[in-house]
Amino acid sequence: HSEFKNLATGRTEKRDSGGNIKDEFTVKLSNEPYTLSMANTGKPNSGGSQFFINTVHNNFLDWFSNATPSKHPVFGRVIKEGTGHEVIKKISKTKTDSGDSPIKPIMVISAAVI
């Protein structure tokens, strides 16, 4: 879809002609373990629909850090102490191929926005 509802603001957003969305640098949350962060190409306004889950503190990816030109805003957190964190640890140890893709696909079956 070229349009989508921004869950944080409720506004309708549009993708550019390349399918990218604008960067949303709203809250200074660091890329700490178990946070969800927007993936992008490392260039401004190049995010799509992908995200990653930090397993270590990747503060060099913080949008408010000058350590790298790549900016990745945090937009969520895995909050289940124990169970949720154990799942993330298990995913991080998944065997991957030479392109770093999981050999067995990993799927999110259930997630909640709270």
CSV table of N, CA and C in Angstrom, one decimal:
chain,number,residue,atom,x,y,z
A,1,HIS,N,0.8,-1.2,0.0
A,1,HIS,CA,0.0,0.0,0.0
A,1,HIS,C,0.9,1.3,0.0
A,2,SER,N,0.4,2.3,-0.7
A,2,SER,CA,1.2,3.5,-0.7
A,2,SER,C,0.8,4.4,0.5
A,3,GLU,N,-0.3,4.1,1.1
A,3,GLU,CA,-0.8,4.9,2.3
A,3,GLU,C,-1.0,3.9,3.4
A,4,PHE,N,-0.7,4.5,4.6
A,4,PHE,CA,-1.0,3.7,5.8
A,4,PHE,C,-1.2,4.6,7.0
A,5,LYS,N,-1.8,4.0,8.1
A,5,LYS,CA,-2.1,4.8,9.2
A,5,LYS,C,-0.9,4.8,10.2
A,6,ASN,N,-0.4,5.9,10.6
A,6,ASN,CA,0.6,6.0,11.6
A,6,ASN,C,0.0,5.7,13.0
A,7,LEU,N,0.5,4.5,13.6
A,7,LEU,CA,-0.1,4.1,14.8
A,7,LEU,C,0.2,5.1,16.0
A,8,ALA,N,1.3,5.8,15.9
A,8,ALA,CA,1.6,6.7,16.9
A,8,ALA,C,0.8,8.0,16.9
A,9,THR,N,0.6,8.5,15.7
A,9,THR,CA,-0.1,9.8,15.5
A,9,THR,C,-1.5,9.7,15.0
A,10,GLY,N,-1.9,8.6,14.4
A,10,GLY,CA,-3.2,8.4,13.8
A,10,GLY,C,-3.3,9.0,12.5
A,11,ARG,N,-2.3,9.7,12.0
A,11,ARG,CA,-2.3,10.4,10.7
A,11,ARG,C,-2.1,9.3,9.6
A,12,THR,N,-2.6,9.7,8.4
A,12,THR,CA,-2.4,8.9,7.2
A,12,THR,C,-1.0,9.3,6.6
A,13,GLU,N,-0.2,8.4,6.4
A,13,GLU,CA,1.2,8.6,5.8
A,13,GLU,C,1.2,8.1,4.4
A,14,LYS,N,2.1,8.6,3.6
A,14,LYS,CA,2.3,8.1,2.2
A,14,LYS,C,3.8,7.7,2.0
A,15,ARG,N,3.9,6.6,1.3
A,15,ARG,CA,5.3,6.2,0.9
A,15,ARG,C,5.7,7.0,-0.3
A,16,ASP,N,7.0,7.2,-0.5
A,16,ASP,CA,7.5,7.9,-1.7
A,16,ASP,C,7.5,6.9,-2.9
A,17,SER,N,7.9,7.4,-4.0
A,17,SER,CA,7.9,6.6,-5.2
A,17,SER,C,8.7,5.3,-5.1
A,18,GLY,N,9.7,5.3,-4.2
A,18,GLY,CA,10.5,4.1,-4.0
A,18,GLY,C,10.0,3.2,-3.0
A,19,GLY,N,8.8,3.5,-2.4
A,19,GLY,CA,8.2,2.7,-1.4
A,19,GLY,C,8.7,3.0,0.0
A,20,ASN,N,9.5,4.0,0.2
A,20,ASN,CA,10.1,4.4,1.5
A,20,ASN,C,9.2,5.3,2.3
A,21,ILE,N,9.4,5.3,3.6
A,21,ILE,CA,8.6,6.2,4.5
A,21,ILE,C,9.6,7.2,5.1
A,22,LYS,N,9.0,8.3,5.6
A,22,LYS,CA,9.8,9.4,6.2
A,22,LYS,C,10.3,8.9,7.6
A,23,ASP,N,11.5,9.4,7.9
A,23,ASP,CA,12.0,9.1,9.2
A,23,ASP,C,11.2,9.7,10.3
A,24,GLU,N,11.0,9.0,11.4
A,24,GLU,CA,10.2,9.5,12.5
A,24,GLU,C,11.2,9.6,13.7
A,25,PHE,N,11.8,10.7,13.9
A,25,PHE,CA,12.7,10.9,15.1
A,25,PHE,C,11.9,11.7,16.1
A,26,THR,N,11.2,11.0,17.0
A,26,THR,CA,10.3,11.7,17.9
A,26,THR,C,10.7,11.5,19.4
A,27,VAL,N,11.2,10.3,19.8
A,27,VAL,CA,11.5,10.1,21.2
A,27,VAL,C,13.0,9.6,21.2
A,28,LYS,N,13.7,10.1,22.2
A,28,LYS,CA,15.1,9.6,22.3
A,28,LYS,C,15.2,8.3,23.1
A,29,LEU,N,14.9,7.2,22.4
A,29,LEU,CA,15.1,5.9,23.0
A,29,LEU,C,16.3,5.2,22.4
A,30,SER,N,17.2,4.7,23.2
A,30,SER,CA,18.4,4.1,22.7
A,30,SER,C,18.1,2.7,22.2
A,31,ASN,N,19.0,2.2,21.3
A,31,ASN,CA,18.9,0.9,20.7
A,31,ASN,C,19.4,-0.1,21.7
A,32,GLU,N,18.7,-0.3,22.9
A,32,GLU,CA,19.1,-1.2,23.9
A,32,GLU,C,18.6,-2.6,23.7
A,33,PRO,N,19.1,-3.6,24.4
A,33,PRO,CA,18.6,-4.9,24.2
A,33,PRO,C,17.1,-5.0,24.4
A,34,TYR,N,16.5,-5.8,23.5
A,34,TYR,CA,15.0,-6.1,23.4
A,34,TYR,C,14.2,-4.9,22.9
A,35,THR,N,14.9,-3.9,22.3
A,35,THR,CA,14.1,-2.8,21.7
A,35,THR,C,13.9,-3.2,20.2
A,36,LEU,N,12.8,-2.7,19.6
A,36,LEU,CA,12.5,-2.8,18.2
A,36,LEU,C,12.9,-1.5,17.5
A,37,SER,N,13.5,-1.6,16.4
A,37,SER,CA,14.1,-0.4,15.7
A,37,SER,C,13.8,-0.5,14.2
A,38,MET,N,13.5,0.6,13.6
A,38,MET,CA,13.3,0.7,12.2
A,38,MET,C,14.5,0.4,11.4
A,39,ALA,N,14.4,-0.6,10.4
A,39,ALA,CA,15.5,-0.9,9.5
A,39,ALA,C,15.4,0.1,8.4
A,40,ASN,N,16.5,0.5,7.8
A,40,ASN,CA,16.6,1.3,6.6
A,40,ASN,C,17.9,1.1,5.9
A,41,THR,N,18.1,1.8,4.8
A,41,THR,CA,19.3,1.6,4.0
A,41,THR,C,20.5,2.4,4.6
A,42,GLY,N,20.3,3.2,5.6
A,42,GLY,CA,21.3,4.0,6.2
A,42,GLY,C,21.3,5.4,5.6
A,43,LYS,N,20.4,5.7,4.7
A,43,LYS,CA,20.2,7.0,4.1
A,43,LYS,C,18.9,7.6,4.7
A,44,PRO,N,18.8,8.9,4.8
A,44,PRO,CA,17.6,9.5,5.3
A,44,PRO,C,16.3,9.1,4.6
A,45,ASN,N,15.2,8.9,5.3
A,45,ASN,CA,13.9,8.6,4.8
A,45,ASN,C,13.9,7.4,3.9
A,46,SER,N,14.6,6.3,4.3
A,46,SER,CA,14.7,5.1,3.4
A,46,SER,C,14.2,3.9,4.1
A,47,GLY,N,13.4,4.1,5.2
A,47,GLY,CA,12.7,3.0,5.8
A,47,GLY,C,11.6,2.4,5.0
A,48,GLY,N,11.3,1.2,5.3
A,48,GLY,CA,10.2,0.5,4.6
A,48,GLY,C,9.3,-0.1,5.7
A,49,SER,N,9.1,-1.4,5.6
A,49,SER,CA,8.3,-2.1,6.6
A,49,SER,C,9.1,-3.1,7.4
A,50,GLN,N,10.4,-3.0,7.4
A,50,GLN,CA,11.2,-3.9,8.1
A,50,GLN,C,11.7,-3.3,9.4
A,51,PHE,N,11.9,-4.2,10.4
A,51,PHE,CA,12.4,-3.7,11.7
A,51,PHE,C,13.4,-4.8,12.2
A,52,PHE,N,14.1,-4.5,13.2
A,52,PHE,CA,15.0,-5.4,13.8
A,52,PHE,C,14.9,-5.3,15.3
A,53,ILE,N,15.2,-6.4,16.0
A,53,ILE,CA,15.2,-6.4,17.5
A,53,ILE,C,16.7,-6.4,18.0
A,54,ASN,N,17.0,-5.5,18.8
A,54,ASN,CA,18.4,-5.4,19.3
A,54,ASN,C,18.5,-6.5,20.4
A,55,THR,N,19.7,-7.2,20.3
A,55,THR,CA,20.0,-8.2,21.3
A,55,THR,C,21.2,-7.7,22.2
A,56,VAL,N,21.8,-6.6,21.8
A,56,VAL,CA,22.8,-5.9,22.6
A,56,VAL,C,22.6,-4.4,22.5
A,57,HIS,N,23.3,-3.6,23.3
A,57,HIS,CA,23.1,-2.2,23.2
A,57,HIS,C,23.9,-1.6,22.0
A,58,ASN,N,23.1,-1.3,20.9
A,58,ASN,CA,23.7,-0.8,19.7
A,58,ASN,C,23.5,0.8,19.7
A,59,ASN,N,24.1,1.4,20.6
A,59,ASN,CA,23.9,2.9,20.7
A,59,ASN,C,24.4,3.6,19.6
A,60,PHE,N,25.4,3.1,18.8
A,60,PHE,CA,25.9,3.7,17.6
A,60,PHE,C,24.8,3.8,16.5
A,61,LEU,N,23.7,3.1,16.7
A,61,LEU,CA,22.6,3.2,15.7
A,61,LEU,C,21.5,4.2,16.1
A,62,ASP,N,21.7,4.8,17.3
A,62,ASP,CA,20.7,5.8,17.8
A,62,ASP,C,20.6,7.0,16.8
A,63,TRP,N,19.4,7.5,16.5
A,63,TRP,CA,19.3,8.6,15.6
A,63,TRP,C,19.9,9.9,16.1
A,64,PHE,N,20.0,9.9,17.4
A,64,PHE,CA,20.6,11.1,18.1
A,64,PHE,C,22.1,11.0,18.3
A,65,SER,N,22.7,9.9,17.8
A,65,SER,CA,24.1,9.7,18.0
A,65,SER,C,24.8,10.2,16.7
A,66,ASN,N,26.0,10.7,16.8
A,66,ASN,CA,26.8,11.1,15.7
A,66,ASN,C,27.9,10.0,15.3
A,67,ALA,N,27.8,8.9,15.9
A,67,ALA,CA,28.7,7.8,15.7
A,67,ALA,C,28.7,7.3,14.3
A,68,THR,N,27.6,7.3,13.6
A,68,THR,CA,27.4,6.8,12.3
A,68,THR,C,26.3,7.6,11.6
A,69,PRO,N,26.4,7.8,10.3
A,69,PRO,CA,25.3,8.5,9.6
A,69,PRO,C,24.0,7.7,9.5
A,70,SER,N,24.1,6.4,9.8
A,70,SER,CA,22.9,5.5,9.8
A,70,SER,C,22.0,5.8,11.1
A,71,LYS,N,20.8,6.1,10.9
A,71,LYS,CA,19.9,6.4,12.0
A,71,LYS,C,18.7,5.5,12.1
A,72,HIS,N,18.6,4.8,13.2
A,72,HIS,CA,17.5,3.8,13.4
A,72,HIS,C,16.7,4.1,14.6
A,73,PRO,N,15.5,4.7,14.5
A,73,PRO,CA,14.7,5.1,15.7
A,73,PRO,C,14.0,3.8,16.3
A,74,VAL,N,14.1,3.8,17.6
A,74,VAL,CA,13.4,2.8,18.4
A,74,VAL,C,11.9,3.1,18.5
A,75,PHE,N,11.1,2.1,18.2
A,75,PHE,CA,9.6,2.3,18.3
A,75,PHE,C,8.9,1.3,19.2
A,76,GLY,N,9.6,0.4,19.8
A,76,GLY,CA,9.0,-0.6,20.7
A,76,GLY,C,10.0,-1.3,21.5
A,77,ARG,N,9.4,-2.2,22.3
A,77,ARG,CA,10.2,-3.0,23.2
A,77,ARG,C,9.5,-4.3,23.5
A,78,VAL,N,10.3,-5.4,23.6
A,78,VAL,CA,9.8,-6.7,24.0
A,78,VAL,C,9.7,-6.6,25.5
A,79,ILE,N,8.5,-6.7,26.1
A,79,ILE,CA,8.3,-6.4,27.5
A,79,ILE,C,8.2,-7.6,28.4
A,80,LYS,N,8.0,-8.8,27.8
A,80,LYS,CA,7.8,-9.9,28.7
A,80,LYS,C,9.2,-10.4,29.2
A,81,GLU,N,9.5,-10.0,30.5
A,81,GLU,CA,10.7,-10.4,31.1
A,81,GLU,C,10.6,-12.0,31.2
A,82,GLY,N,11.7,-12.6,30.9
A,82,GLY,CA,11.8,-14.0,30.9
A,82,GLY,C,11.3,-14.6,29.6
A,83,THR,N,10.0,-14.9,29.4
A,83,THR,CA,9.5,-15.5,28.2
A,83,THR,C,9.9,-14.8,27.0
A,84,GLY,N,9.5,-13.5,26.9
A,84,GLY,CA,9.8,-12.8,25.6
A,84,GLY,C,11.3,-12.6,25.4
A,85,HIS,N,12.0,-12.4,26.4
A,85,HIS,CA,13.5,-12.2,26.3
A,85,HIS,C,14.1,-13.5,25.9
A,86,GLU,N,13.6,-14.6,26.4
A,86,GLU,CA,14.2,-15.9,26.0
A,86,GLU,C,13.9,-16.3,24.6
A,87,VAL,N,12.8,-15.9,24.1
A,87,VAL,CA,12.4,-16.1,22.7
A,87,VAL,C,13.4,-15.3,21.8
A,88,ILE,N,13.7,-14.1,22.1
A,88,ILE,CA,14.6,-13.2,21.4
A,88,ILE,C,16.0,-13.8,21.4
A,89,LYS,N,16.5,-14.3,22.6
A,89,LYS,CA,17.8,-14.9,22.6
A,89,LYS,C,17.8,-16.2,21.7
A,90,LYS,N,16.8,-17.0,21.7
A,90,LYS,CA,16.7,-18.2,20.9
A,90,LYS,C,16.8,-17.8,19.4
A,91,ILE,N,16.0,-16.8,19.0
A,91,ILE,CA,16.0,-16.3,17.6
A,91,ILE,C,17.4,-15.8,17.2
A,92,SER,N,18.1,-15.2,18.1
A,92,SER,CA,19.5,-14.6,17.8
A,92,SER,C,20.5,-15.7,17.6
A,93,LYS,N,20.2,-16.9,18.0
A,93,LYS,CA,21.1,-18.1,17.8
A,93,LYS,C,20.7,-19.0,16.6
A,94,THR,N,19.7,-18.5,15.9
A,94,THR,CA,19.3,-19.3,14.7
A,94,THR,C,20.4,-19.4,13.7
A,95,LYS,N,20.5,-20.6,13.1
A,95,LYS,CA,21.5,-20.9,12.1
A,95,LYS,C,21.0,-20.1,10.8
A,96,THR,N,22.0,-19.5,10.1
A,96,THR,CA,21.8,-18.7,8.9
A,96,THR,C,22.6,-19.2,7.8
A,97,ASP,N,22.2,-18.8,6.6
A,97,ASP,CA,23.0,-19.2,5.4
A,97,ASP,C,24.1,-18.1,5.1
A,98,SER,N,24.8,-18.3,4.0
A,98,SER,CA,25.9,-17.3,3.7
A,98,SER,C,25.4,-15.9,3.5
A,99,GLY,N,24.1,-15.7,3.3
A,99,GLY,CA,23.6,-14.3,3.1
A,99,GLY,C,23.0,-13.8,4.4
A,100,ASP,N,23.2,-14.5,5.5
A,100,ASP,CA,22.7,-14.2,6.9
A,100,ASP,C,21.2,-14.3,7.0
A,101,SER,N,20.5,-15.1,6.1
A,101,SER,CA,19.1,-15.3,6.2
A,101,SER,C,18.9,-16.6,7.0
A,102,PRO,N,17.9,-16.7,7.8
A,102,PRO,CA,17.6,-17.9,8.6
A,102,PRO,C,17.4,-19.1,7.7
A,103,ILE,N,18.0,-20.2,8.0
A,103,ILE,CA,17.8,-21.4,7.2
A,103,ILE,C,16.3,-21.9,7.3
A,104,LYS,N,15.8,-21.8,8.5
A,104,LYS,CA,14.4,-22.1,8.7
A,104,LYS,C,13.7,-20.7,9.0
A,105,PRO,N,12.7,-20.4,8.2
A,105,PRO,CA,12.0,-19.0,8.4
A,105,PRO,C,11.5,-18.8,9.9
A,106,ILE,N,11.7,-17.6,10.3
A,106,ILE,CA,11.2,-17.2,11.6
A,106,ILE,C,9.9,-16.3,11.4
A,107,MET,N,8.9,-16.7,12.1
A,107,MET,CA,7.6,-15.9,11.9
A,107,MET,C,7.1,-15.4,13.3
A,108,VAL,N,6.6,-14.2,13.3
A,108,VAL,CA,5.9,-13.7,14.5
A,108,VAL,C,4.5,-14.1,14.4
A,109,ILE,N,4.0,-14.9,15.3
A,109,ILE,CA,2.7,-15.5,15.3
A,109,ILE,C,1.7,-14.5,16.0
A,110,SER,N,2.2,-13.9,17.1
A,110,SER,CA,1.4,-13.0,17.8
A,110,SER,C,2.2,-11.8,18.4
A,111,ALA,N,1.7,-10.6,18.3
A,111,ALA,CA,2.3,-9.5,18.9
A,111,ALA,C,1.2,-8.5,19.3
A,112,ALA,N,1.4,-7.7,20.3
A,112,ALA,CA,0.4,-6.8,20.8
A,112,ALA,C,1.0,-5.4,20.9
A,113,VAL,N,0.3,-4.4,20.5
A,113,VAL,CA,0.7,-3.0,20.7
A,113,VAL,C,0.0,-2.5,22.0
A,114,ILE,N,0.8,-2.1,23.0
A,114,ILE,CA,0.2,-1.7,24.2
A,114,ILE,C,0.7,-0.3,24.6
